[in-house]
Coordinates of C-alpha atoms and ligand atoms in Angstrom, one line a residue:
X27 CA -0.2 0.0 0.0
X28 CA 1.1 3.5 -0.4
X29 CA 1.4 5.8 2.6
X30 CA -1.7 7.6 1.0
X31 CA -3.9 4.3 0.9
X32 CA -2.8 3.1 4.3
X33 CA -3.8 6.4 5.9
X34 CA -6.9 6.1 4.1
X35 CA -7.5 2.4 5.2
X36 CA -6.8 3.6 8.6
X37 CA -9.2 5.9 8.5
X38 CA -12.0 3.6 7.4
X39 CA -11.1 1.2 9.5
X40 CA -11.2 3.6 12.4
X41 CA -14.7 4.9 11.4
X42 CA -16.1 1.6 10.9
X43 CA -14.8 0.3 14.4
X44 CA -15.7 3.2 15.9
X45 CA -19.3 3.1 14.6
X46 CA -19.4 -0.7 16.1
X47 CA -18.9 0.4 19.2
X48 CA -19.5 -3.0 21.5
X49 CA -20.7 -6.0 19.5
X50 CA -22.4 -8.9 21.3
X51 CA -21.9 -12.3 19.5
X52 CA -23.9 -15.5 20.0
X53 CA -21.1 -17.3 21.7
X54 CA -20.8 -17.5 25.5
X55 CA -18.1 -17.8 28.0
X56 CA -17.6 -19.1 31.5
X57 CA -20.5 -19.6 33.7
X58 CA -20.2 -17.1 37.0
X59 CA -20.7 -19.0 40.2
X60 CA -20.7 -16.5 43.1
X61 CA -20.1 -12.5 43.6
X62 CA -19.1 -11.8 47.3
X63 CA -17.3 -10.4 50.1
X64 CA -15.9 -11.4 53.4
X65 CA -16.8 -11.3 57.2
X66 CA -13.1 -11.0 58.3
X67 CA -13.1 -8.8 61.4
X68 CA -15.5 -5.9 61.0
X69 CA -18.2 -8.5 62.5
X70 CA -16.4 -8.1 66.0
X71 CA -17.2 -4.6 66.0
X72 CA -20.6 -4.7 64.7
X73 CA -21.5 -6.9 67.5
X74 CA -21.6 -3.7 69.6
X75 CA -23.7 -1.9 67.5
X76 CA -27.6 -1.7 68.0
X77 CA -29.6 -4.6 66.6
X78 CA -31.3 -2.4 64.0
X79 CA -27.7 -1.4 62.5
X80 CA -27.0 -5.0 62.3
X81 CA -29.8 -6.1 60.8
X82 CA -29.7 -3.2 58.3
X83 CA -26.0 -4.4 57.4
X84 CA -27.5 -7.8 56.9
X85 CA -30.4 -6.7 54.5
X86 CA -27.8 -4.3 52.5
X87 CA -25.7 -7.0 52.1
X88 CA -27.5 -10.2 51.4
X89 CA -31.1 -9.2 50.6
X90 CA -31.4 -9.4 46.6
X91 CA -34.2 -7.0 45.9
X92 CA -33.4 -4.4 48.8
X93 CA -29.7 -4.9 49.1
X94 CA -26.7 -6.2 47.1
X95 CA -28.0 -9.9 47.2
X96 CA -24.4 -11.2 47.2
X97 CA -24.2 -14.9 46.2
X98 CA -21.1 -15.7 48.5
X99 CA -20.3 -14.9 51.7
X100 CA -16.6 -15.6 53.0
X101 CA -16.8 -16.6 56.9
X102 CA -13.3 -16.5 58.5
X103 CA -12.8 -19.4 60.9
X104 CA -10.5 -17.8 63.4
X105 CA -7.2 -18.9 64.7
X106 CA -7.9 -17.3 68.4
X107 CA -5.6 -14.1 67.7
X108 CA -2.4 -15.4 69.9
X109 CA 0.4 -12.9 69.2
X110 CA -1.4 -10.4 67.0
X111 CA -0.7 -7.1 68.2
X112 CA -4.1 -5.6 66.4
X113 CA -7.0 -6.7 68.3
X114 CA -9.2 -5.8 65.8
X115 CA -7.8 -8.4 62.9
X116 CA -8.3 -11.5 65.3
X117 CA -11.3 -14.1 65.1
X118 CA -12.2 -16.3 68.0
X119 CA -11.5 -19.9 67.6
X120 CA -14.0 -23.1 68.5
X121 CA -10.8 -25.3 68.9
X122 CA -10.2 -26.1 72.4
X123 CA -8.2 -29.7 71.8
X124 CA -8.3 -32.3 69.2
X125 CA -11.9 -33.1 69.1
X126 CA -12.9 -30.8 71.5
X127 CA -14.5 -27.5 70.5
X128 CA -16.5 -24.7 72.1
X129 CA -19.1 -23.7 69.1
X130 CA -20.4 -20.7 71.0
X131 CA -17.2 -19.0 70.1
X132 CA -17.0 -16.5 67.5
X133 CA -20.4 -15.5 68.0
X134 CA -19.8 -12.3 65.9
X135 CA -18.8 -13.5 63.1
X136 CA -21.6 -16.6 63.2
X137 CA -24.3 -14.2 63.6
X138 CA -23.6 -12.9 59.9
X139 CA -22.5 -16.2 58.5
X140 CA -26.5 -17.2 59.9
X141 CA -27.8 -14.1 58.2
X142 CA -26.2 -15.2 55.1
X143 CA -27.8 -18.4 55.1
X144 CA -31.2 -17.1 56.1
X145 CA -31.3 -15.0 53.0
X146 CA -30.5 -18.1 51.0
X147 CA -26.6 -17.0 49.6
X148 CA -25.9 -20.0 47.5
X149 CA -22.3 -20.2 47.9
X150 CA -21.2 -20.0 52.0
X151 CA -16.9 -20.4 52.2
X152 CA -15.3 -21.0 55.0
X153 CA -11.7 -19.5 54.9
X154 CA -8.7 -19.8 57.4
X155 CA -5.9 -17.0 57.8
X156 CA -4.4 -18.7 60.5
X157 CA -4.8 -22.2 61.9
X158 CA -5.4 -22.5 65.9
X159 CA -2.0 -22.5 67.4
X160 CA -2.0 -26.1 68.0
X161 CA -1.4 -26.4 64.4
X162 CA 1.2 -23.9 63.7
X163 CA 4.9 -23.9 63.7
X164 CA 5.4 -21.1 66.4
X165 CA 2.4 -21.5 68.6
X166 CA 1.0 -18.1 67.3
X167 CA -1.4 -16.9 65.0
X168 CA 0.9 -15.1 62.7
X169 CA 4.5 -15.3 61.7
X170 CA 4.5 -18.8 61.7
X171 CA 3.8 -21.7 59.3
X172 CA 1.3 -24.6 59.2
X173 CA 2.8 -27.5 60.9
X174 CA 2.7 -30.2 58.4
X175 CA 3.4 -32.9 61.2
X176 CA -0.2 -32.0 62.6
X177 CA -2.1 -31.9 59.0
X178 CA -4.1 -35.1 59.7
X179 CA -5.5 -33.1 62.5
X180 CA -6.0 -29.7 60.9
X181 CA -7.8 -31.2 58.4
X182 CA -9.9 -33.2 60.7
X183 CA -10.6 -30.2 62.6
X184 CA -11.9 -28.7 59.7
X185 CA -14.4 -31.1 58.7
X186 CA -15.5 -31.3 62.6
X187 CA -16.1 -27.7 62.3
X188 CA -18.2 -28.0 58.8
X189 CA -20.1 -31.0 60.1
X190 CA -21.2 -29.4 63.3
X191 CA -22.5 -26.3 61.7
X192 CA -24.3 -28.7 59.3
X193 CA -26.1 -30.1 61.9
X194 CA -27.4 -26.6 62.9
X195 CA -28.6 -25.7 59.3
X196 CA -25.7 -23.9 58.0
X197 CA -24.0 -25.7 55.1
X198 CA -20.6 -24.5 54.2
X199 CA -20.3 -25.4 50.5
X200 CA -16.6 -24.3 50.2
X201 CA -13.5 -24.5 52.5
X202 CA -10.2 -22.5 51.6
X203 CA -7.9 -24.1 54.2
X204 CA -4.9 -21.5 53.8
X205 CA -5.6 -17.7 52.7
X206 CA -2.5 -16.4 51.5
X207 CA -0.2 -19.1 52.4
X208 CA 2.8 -17.3 50.7
X209 CA 2.6 -14.7 53.3
X210 CA 3.2 -15.4 57.4
X211 CA 2.4 -12.2 58.5
X212 CA 5.4 -11.9 60.3
X213 CA 4.4 -8.2 61.3
X214 CA 1.8 -10.0 63.5
X215 CA -0.9 -7.1 62.6
X216 CA -3.4 -9.9 61.5
X217 CA -4.0 -13.5 61.7
X218 CA -2.0 -15.4 59.2
X219 CA 0.4 -18.6 58.4
X220 CA 2.8 -19.6 55.5
X221 CA 2.3 -22.9 53.8
X222 CA 5.4 -24.2 52.3
X223 CA 4.5 -24.3 48.4
X224 CA 5.5 -28.1 48.1
X225 CA 3.0 -28.9 50.9
X226 CA 0.0 -27.0 49.8
X227 CA -1.2 -29.8 47.3
X228 CA -1.0 -32.1 50.4
X229 CA -3.1 -29.7 52.3
X230 CA -5.7 -29.3 49.9
X231 CA -5.8 -33.3 49.4
X232 CA -6.1 -33.8 53.1
X233 CA -8.8 -31.4 53.5
X234 CA -10.7 -32.9 50.8
X235 CA -10.3 -36.4 52.1
X236 CA -11.4 -35.5 55.6
X237 CA -14.4 -33.7 54.3
X238 CA -15.3 -36.5 52.0
X239 CA -14.7 -38.9 54.9
X240 CA -17.3 -37.3 57.2
X241 CA -19.6 -37.7 54.5
X242 CA -19.6 -34.0 53.3
X243 CA -20.1 -32.5 50.0
X244 CA -18.4 -29.4 50.9
X245 CA -15.6 -28.5 48.1
X246 CA -12.1 -27.1 48.4
X247 CA -10.8 -24.5 46.7
X248 CA -7.2 -22.9 46.7
X249 CA -4.6 -21.5 47.3
X250 CA -5.3 -17.8 47.5
X251 CA -2.2 -16.7 47.0
X252 CA -1.6 -13.1 47.1
X253 CA 0.1 -11.9 43.9
X254 CA -0.3 -12.7 40.1
X255 CA 3.2 -12.9 39.5
X256 CA 3.8 -15.0 42.6
X257 CA 1.1 -17.5 41.2
X258 CA 2.9 -17.9 37.9
X259 CA 5.9 -18.9 39.4
X260 CA 4.6 -21.1 42.3
X261 CA 1.6 -22.8 41.1
X262 CA 3.7 -25.5 38.9
X263 CA 5.2 -26.4 42.2
X264 CA 1.9 -27.4 44.1
X265 CA -0.9 -27.6 41.0
X266 CA -1.2 -30.5 39.2
X267 CA -4.1 -32.6 37.1
X268 CA -4.3 -34.7 40.4
X269 CA -4.9 -31.6 42.7
X270 CA -7.2 -30.1 40.0
X271 CA -9.7 -33.2 40.8
X272 CA -9.8 -32.2 44.5
X273 CA -10.6 -28.5 43.7
X274 CA -14.1 -27.0 42.7
X275 CA -11.8 -23.8 41.7
X276 CA -8.5 -22.3 41.7
X277 CA -8.4 -19.6 43.9
X278 CA -6.3 -16.6 43.3
X279 CA -6.1 -13.1 44.6
X280 CA -3.9 -10.6 42.4
X281 CA -2.6 -7.6 44.2
X282 CA 0.0 -6.9 41.5
X283 CA -3.2 -5.3 39.8
X284 CA -2.1 -6.5 36.5
X285 CA -3.9 -5.8 33.5
X286 CA -6.6 -7.9 32.4
X287 CA -4.6 -9.4 29.8
X288 CA -1.9 -10.3 32.0
X289 CA -4.6 -11.7 34.6
X290 CA -5.7 -14.1 31.7
X291 CA -2.1 -15.4 31.6
X292 CA -2.3 -16.4 35.2
X293 CA -5.7 -17.9 34.8
X294 CA -4.7 -19.9 31.6
X295 CA -1.6 -21.2 33.6
X296 CA -4.1 -22.3 36.5
X297 CA -6.6 -24.2 34.0
X298 CA -3.9 -25.7 32.2
X299 CA -1.8 -27.0 35.4
X300 CA -5.3 -28.1 37.2
X301 CA -6.6 -30.1 34.3
X302 CA -8.9 -27.7 33.2
X303 CA -10.0 -26.4 36.3
X304 CA -11.6 -22.7 36.5
X305 CA -10.5 -19.8 38.6
X306 CA -11.7 -17.9 41.2
X307 CA -10.7 -14.5 42.1
X308 CA -11.2 -14.5 45.8
X309 CA -10.0 -11.4 47.5
X310 CA -9.2 -7.7 46.1
X311 CA -9.1 -4.4 47.8
X312 CA -6.8 -1.4 48.8
X313 CA -5.8 0.3 45.6
X314 CA -4.7 3.8 44.9
X315 CA -3.3 5.0 41.6
X316 CA 0.3 4.7 40.5
X317 CA 0.8 8.1 39.6
X318 CA -0.4 11.1 41.6
X319 CA -1.7 12.6 38.0
X320 CA -4.1 9.5 37.6
X321 CA -6.3 10.4 40.9
X322 CA -9.2 10.8 38.9
X323 CA -8.9 8.0 36.3
X324 CA -10.7 4.9 37.2
X325 CA -8.8 3.2 34.4
X326 CA -5.5 3.9 35.3
X327 CA -2.6 1.9 36.8
X328 CA -2.9 1.1 40.5
X329 CA -1.2 -0.2 43.2
X330 CA -1.8 -1.4 46.7
X331 CA -1.5 1.6 49.1
X332 CA -3.4 3.9 51.4
X333 CA -6.5 5.7 49.8
X334 CA -10.1 6.1 51.0
X335 CA -12.3 6.9 48.1
X336 CA -15.9 6.9 48.3
X337 CA -16.6 8.9 45.2
X338 CA -17.3 7.3 41.5
X339 CA -13.7 7.0 40.6
X340 CA -13.4 4.3 43.7
X341 CA -16.6 2.9 42.5
X342 CA -15.4 2.3 38.9
X343 CA -12.0 1.1 40.0
X344 CA -13.8 -1.8 41.5
X345 CA -15.9 -2.1 38.2
X346 CA -12.7 -2.3 36.3
X347 CA -11.3 -5.3 38.5
X348 CA -14.8 -7.3 38.2
X349 CA -14.9 -6.6 34.4
X350 CA -11.1 -7.7 34.0
X351 CA -11.7 -10.8 36.2
X352 CA -14.9 -11.9 34.4
X353 CA -14.3 -10.9 30.9
X354 CA -10.6 -11.1 30.6
X355 CA -9.3 -13.8 33.2
X356 CA -12.8 -15.7 32.8
X357 CA -12.9 -16.2 36.5
X358 CA -16.2 -18.1 37.4
X359 CA -16.1 -16.3 40.8
X360 CA -15.1 -12.8 42.2
X361 CA -15.1 -11.4 45.6
X362 CA -14.4 -8.3 47.1
X363 CA -12.2 -8.3 50.4
X364 CA -14.1 -7.1 53.4
X365 CA -17.6 -6.4 53.3
X366 CA -17.3 -3.5 56.0
X367 CA -14.4 -1.4 57.4
X368 CA -13.8 1.6 60.0
X369 CA -10.7 2.9 57.4
X370 CA -11.9 6.1 57.2
X371 CA -8.4 7.7 57.5
X372 CA -8.4 11.3 58.2
X373 CA -12.2 11.7 58.5
X374 CA -13.6 11.5 61.8
X375 CA -17.4 11.4 61.1
X376 CA -18.8 12.2 64.9
X377 CA -17.6 15.9 64.5
X378 CA -17.7 16.3 60.6
X379 CA -20.2 14.2 58.8
X380 CA -19.6 15.5 55.3
X381 CA -15.8 14.1 55.1
X382 CA -17.2 10.3 54.7
X383 CA -18.3 11.7 51.1
X384 CA -14.5 12.9 50.5
X385 CA -11.3 11.2 49.4
X386 CA -8.4 11.2 51.9
X387 CA -5.1 9.4 51.9
X388 CA -4.7 8.0 55.4
X389 CA -7.9 5.5 54.9
X390 CA -8.4 2.2 53.0
X391 CA -10.3 1.0 49.8
X392 CA -11.0 -2.0 51.8
X393 CA -14.6 -1.7 52.8
X394 CA -17.8 -1.4 50.9
X395 CA -19.6 0.2 53.9
X396 CA -17.9 2.3 56.4
X397 CA -18.4 2.8 60.0
X398 CA -16.7 5.1 62.5
X399 CA -13.5 3.5 64.4
X400 CA -14.3 5.4 67.6
X401 CA -18.3 4.1 67.9
X402 CA -17.1 3.0 71.5
X403 CA -16.4 6.3 72.7
X404 CA -18.5 8.7 70.5
X405 CA -21.5 6.1 70.2
X406 CA -21.7 7.2 66.7
X407 CA -23.3 4.1 65.1
X408 CA -24.1 5.3 61.8
X409 CA -23.1 3.3 58.4
X410 CA -21.9 5.0 55.4
X411 CA -22.1 3.6 51.7
X412 CA -19.7 3.9 49.4
X413 CA -20.1 4.3 45.5
X414 CA -18.3 1.1 45.6
X415 CA -21.4 -0.7 47.3
X416 CA -23.6 1.2 44.6
X417 CA -21.7 0.0 41.7
X418 CA -21.2 -3.8 43.1
X419 CA -25.1 -3.7 43.1
X420 CA -24.9 -3.4 39.2
X421 CA -23.2 -6.7 38.9
X422 CA -24.3 -8.6 42.1
X423 CA -27.9 -8.0 40.6
X424 CA -26.9 -8.7 37.0
X425 CA -25.0 -12.0 37.3
X426 CA -27.1 -14.3 39.5
X427 CA -25.5 -17.7 40.7
X428 CA -25.1 -19.4 37.1
X429 CA -25.2 -16.6 35.0
X430 CA -23.2 -17.0 31.8
X431 CA -21.2 -14.5 30.2
X432 CA -21.8 -13.6 26.8
X433 CA -18.8 -12.8 24.1
X434 CA -19.0 -8.9 23.9
X435 CA -16.1 -7.0 22.0
X436 CA -15.7 -3.1 22.9
X437 CA -14.2 -0.6 20.4
X438 CA -10.3 -0.2 21.5
X439 CA -10.6 3.2 19.5
X440 CA -11.6 7.0 20.6
X441 CA -13.7 7.6 23.7
X442 CA -15.4 4.0 23.1
X443 CA -12.2 2.7 24.5
X444 CA -13.3 4.4 27.9
X445 CA -16.2 1.9 28.0
X446 CA -16.5 -1.6 29.5
X447 CA -19.6 -3.9 28.6
X448 CA -20.4 -7.4 29.5
X449 CA -23.7 -9.1 28.9
X450 CA -25.0 -12.1 30.8
X451 CA -27.5 -14.9 29.8
X452 CA -29.7 -16.3 32.5
X453 CA -30.9 -19.1 33.5
X454 CA -29.6 -20.6 30.5
X455 CA -27.3 -19.8 27.5
X456 CA -29.3 -18.2 24.7
X457 CA -31.7 -16.5 27.3
X458 CA -30.0 -12.8 27.7
X459 CA -30.5 -11.6 30.9
X460 CA -28.8 -8.3 31.6
X461 CA -26.3 -6.0 30.4
X462 CA -23.9 -3.9 32.6
X463 CA -22.0 -0.8 30.9
X464 CA -19.8 1.7 32.3
X465 CA -18.4 5.0 31.0
X466 CA -15.3 5.7 32.6
X467 CA -14.6 8.9 31.7
X468 CA -15.0 12.3 32.9
X469 CA -17.2 13.6 30.3
X470 CA -20.7 12.4 28.7
X471 CA -20.4 9.8 26.1
X472 CA -22.3 7.5 24.1
X473 CA -22.1 3.7 22.9
X474 CA -23.8 1.8 20.3
X475 CA -24.3 -2.0 21.2
X476 CA -24.7 -4.0 18.3
X477 CA -25.5 -7.7 17.9
X478 CA -23.6 -10.0 15.6
X479 CA -23.3 -13.5 14.2
X480 CA -27.0 -13.4 14.1
X481 CA -27.6 -12.5 17.7
X482 CA -30.5 -9.9 18.1
X483 CA -30.3 -7.9 21.1
X484 CA -33.8 -7.7 22.9
X485 CA -35.5 -4.4 24.2
X486 CA -34.3 -4.1 27.7
X487 CA -37.1 -4.1 30.2
X488 CA -35.8 -2.1 32.8
X489 CA -32.5 0.0 33.5
X490 CA -30.4 1.3 36.5
X491 CA -27.7 3.8 36.9
X492 CA -25.4 4.8 39.4
X493 CA -23.6 8.0 38.7
X494 CA -22.3 11.0 40.7
X495 CA -25.6 12.1 41.7
X496 CA -27.5 8.6 41.4
X497 CA -27.3 5.5 43.3
X498 CA -28.6 2.5 41.4
X499 CA -31.3 4.9 40.3
X500 CA -34.0 3.4 38.1
X501 CA -34.0 5.5 34.6
X502 CA -36.1 5.0 31.4
X503 CA -34.9 2.3 29.2
X504 CA -33.2 2.6 26.0
X505 CA -35.0 1.2 23.1
X506 CA -33.5 -1.1 20.5
X507 CA -33.4 0.6 17.2
X508 CA -35.0 -0.9 14.1
X509 CA -31.5 -2.1 13.2
X510 CA -31.5 -3.9 16.7
X511 CA -28.6 -1.8 18.0
X512 CA -28.8 -0.4 21.4
X513 CA -27.4 3.1 22.3
X514 CA -26.6 4.2 25.6
X515 CA -26.0 8.1 26.4
X516 CA -24.2 8.4 29.8
X517 CA -23.4 10.9 32.1
X518 CA -19.7 11.3 33.1
X519 CA -18.4 8.3 35.0
X520 CA -21.4 6.4 35.3
X521 CA -22.5 2.7 35.1
X522 CA -25.9 1.0 33.9
X523 CA -27.5 -2.4 34.5
X524 CA -30.1 -3.1 31.6
X525 CA -32.3 -5.9 32.2
X526 CA -34.0 -8.0 29.3
Ligands
NAG17 C1 -16.6 -16.6 22.3 O1 -17.7 -18.0 22.1 C2 -16.8 -18.6 21.6 C3 -18.3 -19.9 21.5 O2 -19.0 -19.7 20.6 C4 -15.8 -19.4 21.7 O3 -15.1 -20.4 21.2 C5 -14.8 -18.2 22.2 O4 -13.6 -18.4 22.8 C6 -15.7 -17.0 23.0 N1 -14.7 -16.2 23.7 C7 -14.5 -15.2 22.9 C8 -13.5 -14.1 23.9 O5 -14.4 -14.8 21.9
NAG18 C1 -15.3 18.5 57.0 O1 -14.2 17.7 56.4 C2 -13.9 18.2 55.0 C3 -12.8 17.0 54.2 O2 -13.7 16.1 54.0 C4 -13.4 19.4 55.1 O3 -13.4 19.9 53.8 C5 -14.2 20.5 55.9 O4 -13.6 21.7 56.0 C6 -14.4 19.9 57.3 N1 -15.4 20.8 57.9 C7 -15.0 21.2 59.3 C8 -16.1 21.9 60.0 O5 -14.1 20.9 59.8
NAG19 C1 -29.9 1.3 56.7 O1 -28.7 2.3 56.3 C2 -28.7 3.1 55.3 C3 -27.3 3.7 55.2 O2 -27.0 4.4 56.2 C4 -29.8 4.1 55.7 O3 -29.9 4.9 54.5 C5 -31.0 3.4 55.4 O4 -32.2 4.3 56.1 C6 -30.7 2.2 56.9 N1 -32.1 1.4 56.9 C7 -32.6 1.3 58.1 C8 -33.8 0.4 58.0 O5 -32.2 1.6 59.1

């Protein structure tokens, strides 16, 4: 091609692609099983709140019509907090000695576990930061490792806990026996234990066997490594097709905050090593822009770091993580870290209620809902919803347990490159259920979504939007045009869910 015809061809390609917006194909990807968060730690504070507030939080998290309708709840089976210097990052343990338990322990955590079950949350996961001290190398709940000589007893302890709660009507569908086993948490700011890489397969095997010997159908997930780059190096040392048969999902975190296509490399490796088991993204939080100049750009690179951001920037940053996990990495499950947090940083809401709506760089992006860390002295029992809470609703409502991701491709050119679109079929492939589209630019924008390969987008029946000024507000539905395309015009920094 001559330079001129090349330029012309590029211009035509640009025009065509730009006009395409997003295209939705007939093909589908993975089935999504669970969107959730954890009850680690904050449940202890909430135990001191009025019952009406505890109940309100339960409805906000689990109620599928008035709240998020989470489809996974991660219950933290505690180690007892021995050696942990931060008293708010521990959980009581029922373990007294091998085979002897006090199941009245951890009433604070059990409260929300029961609430999740009462609301019919389909996935209930038990996860362990640290085993009780009888199973750790240093007699503490931090800074040590799992004592492999005590593995059979540890596996039996987990099976006994699951069996007991089953008799009480609380069925754990999944167990994760080691959360972030790459880290012993030697700083002792929280419970944690490391597990030797070469022993992780053995741990998963022992727990899977103990559960099945106890006649339980509870499945095992693992290993919840902290960083994607670490997973890439370590997984070949513990994950193989035999371990794959023991797992219901290969669970990972990804605190490197890698771009979606690189997350996809990690999850492809997990599927390949495990003989085809799909991956679960089971914990993420706590992001801050890598470059200060990107403070208001939800699509910017981020890193782990202190920032409290209740605004749409924080909301859409979380949405981007969900989008990457589901659409790029093909995870079949996604969890935020803790549902509630008191990490408000420099904001003291009892003396200045308006600061809960403002960004500060002393708090953390670790909760969906916040509360006053000084509640015990100032009796401020208010709870504060962030935009992350509102944005998560767009996915938790659009993606019921068993929803199937439909292939969508979005233009990578111009302003449309700042949109992210996913669509789901439910209850079976071929039945369009919902579409989530976000406009991650600081300006109004629009996108045209077209069916391709013979797929026709039905007319949406109902639509909701979260923006700077709206919280999951019902809005008028865009109509499907005569050519079958659907155009969405959106205010700056907004996210839509359309139901079909
Ligand atoms: C889309 O769907 C087809 C099956 O129809 C599948 O082969 C393909 O890998 C899917 N994913 C993408 C990203 O196109
Ligand atoms: C309340 O906090 C905000 C920052 O979030 C600050 O701008 C404002 O001045 C504070 N008001 C008072 C009365 O301190
Ligand atoms: C629950 O908390 C939210 C957020 O603070 C509040 O808007 C709502 O009124 C509360 N609902 C009840 C029933 O207390």
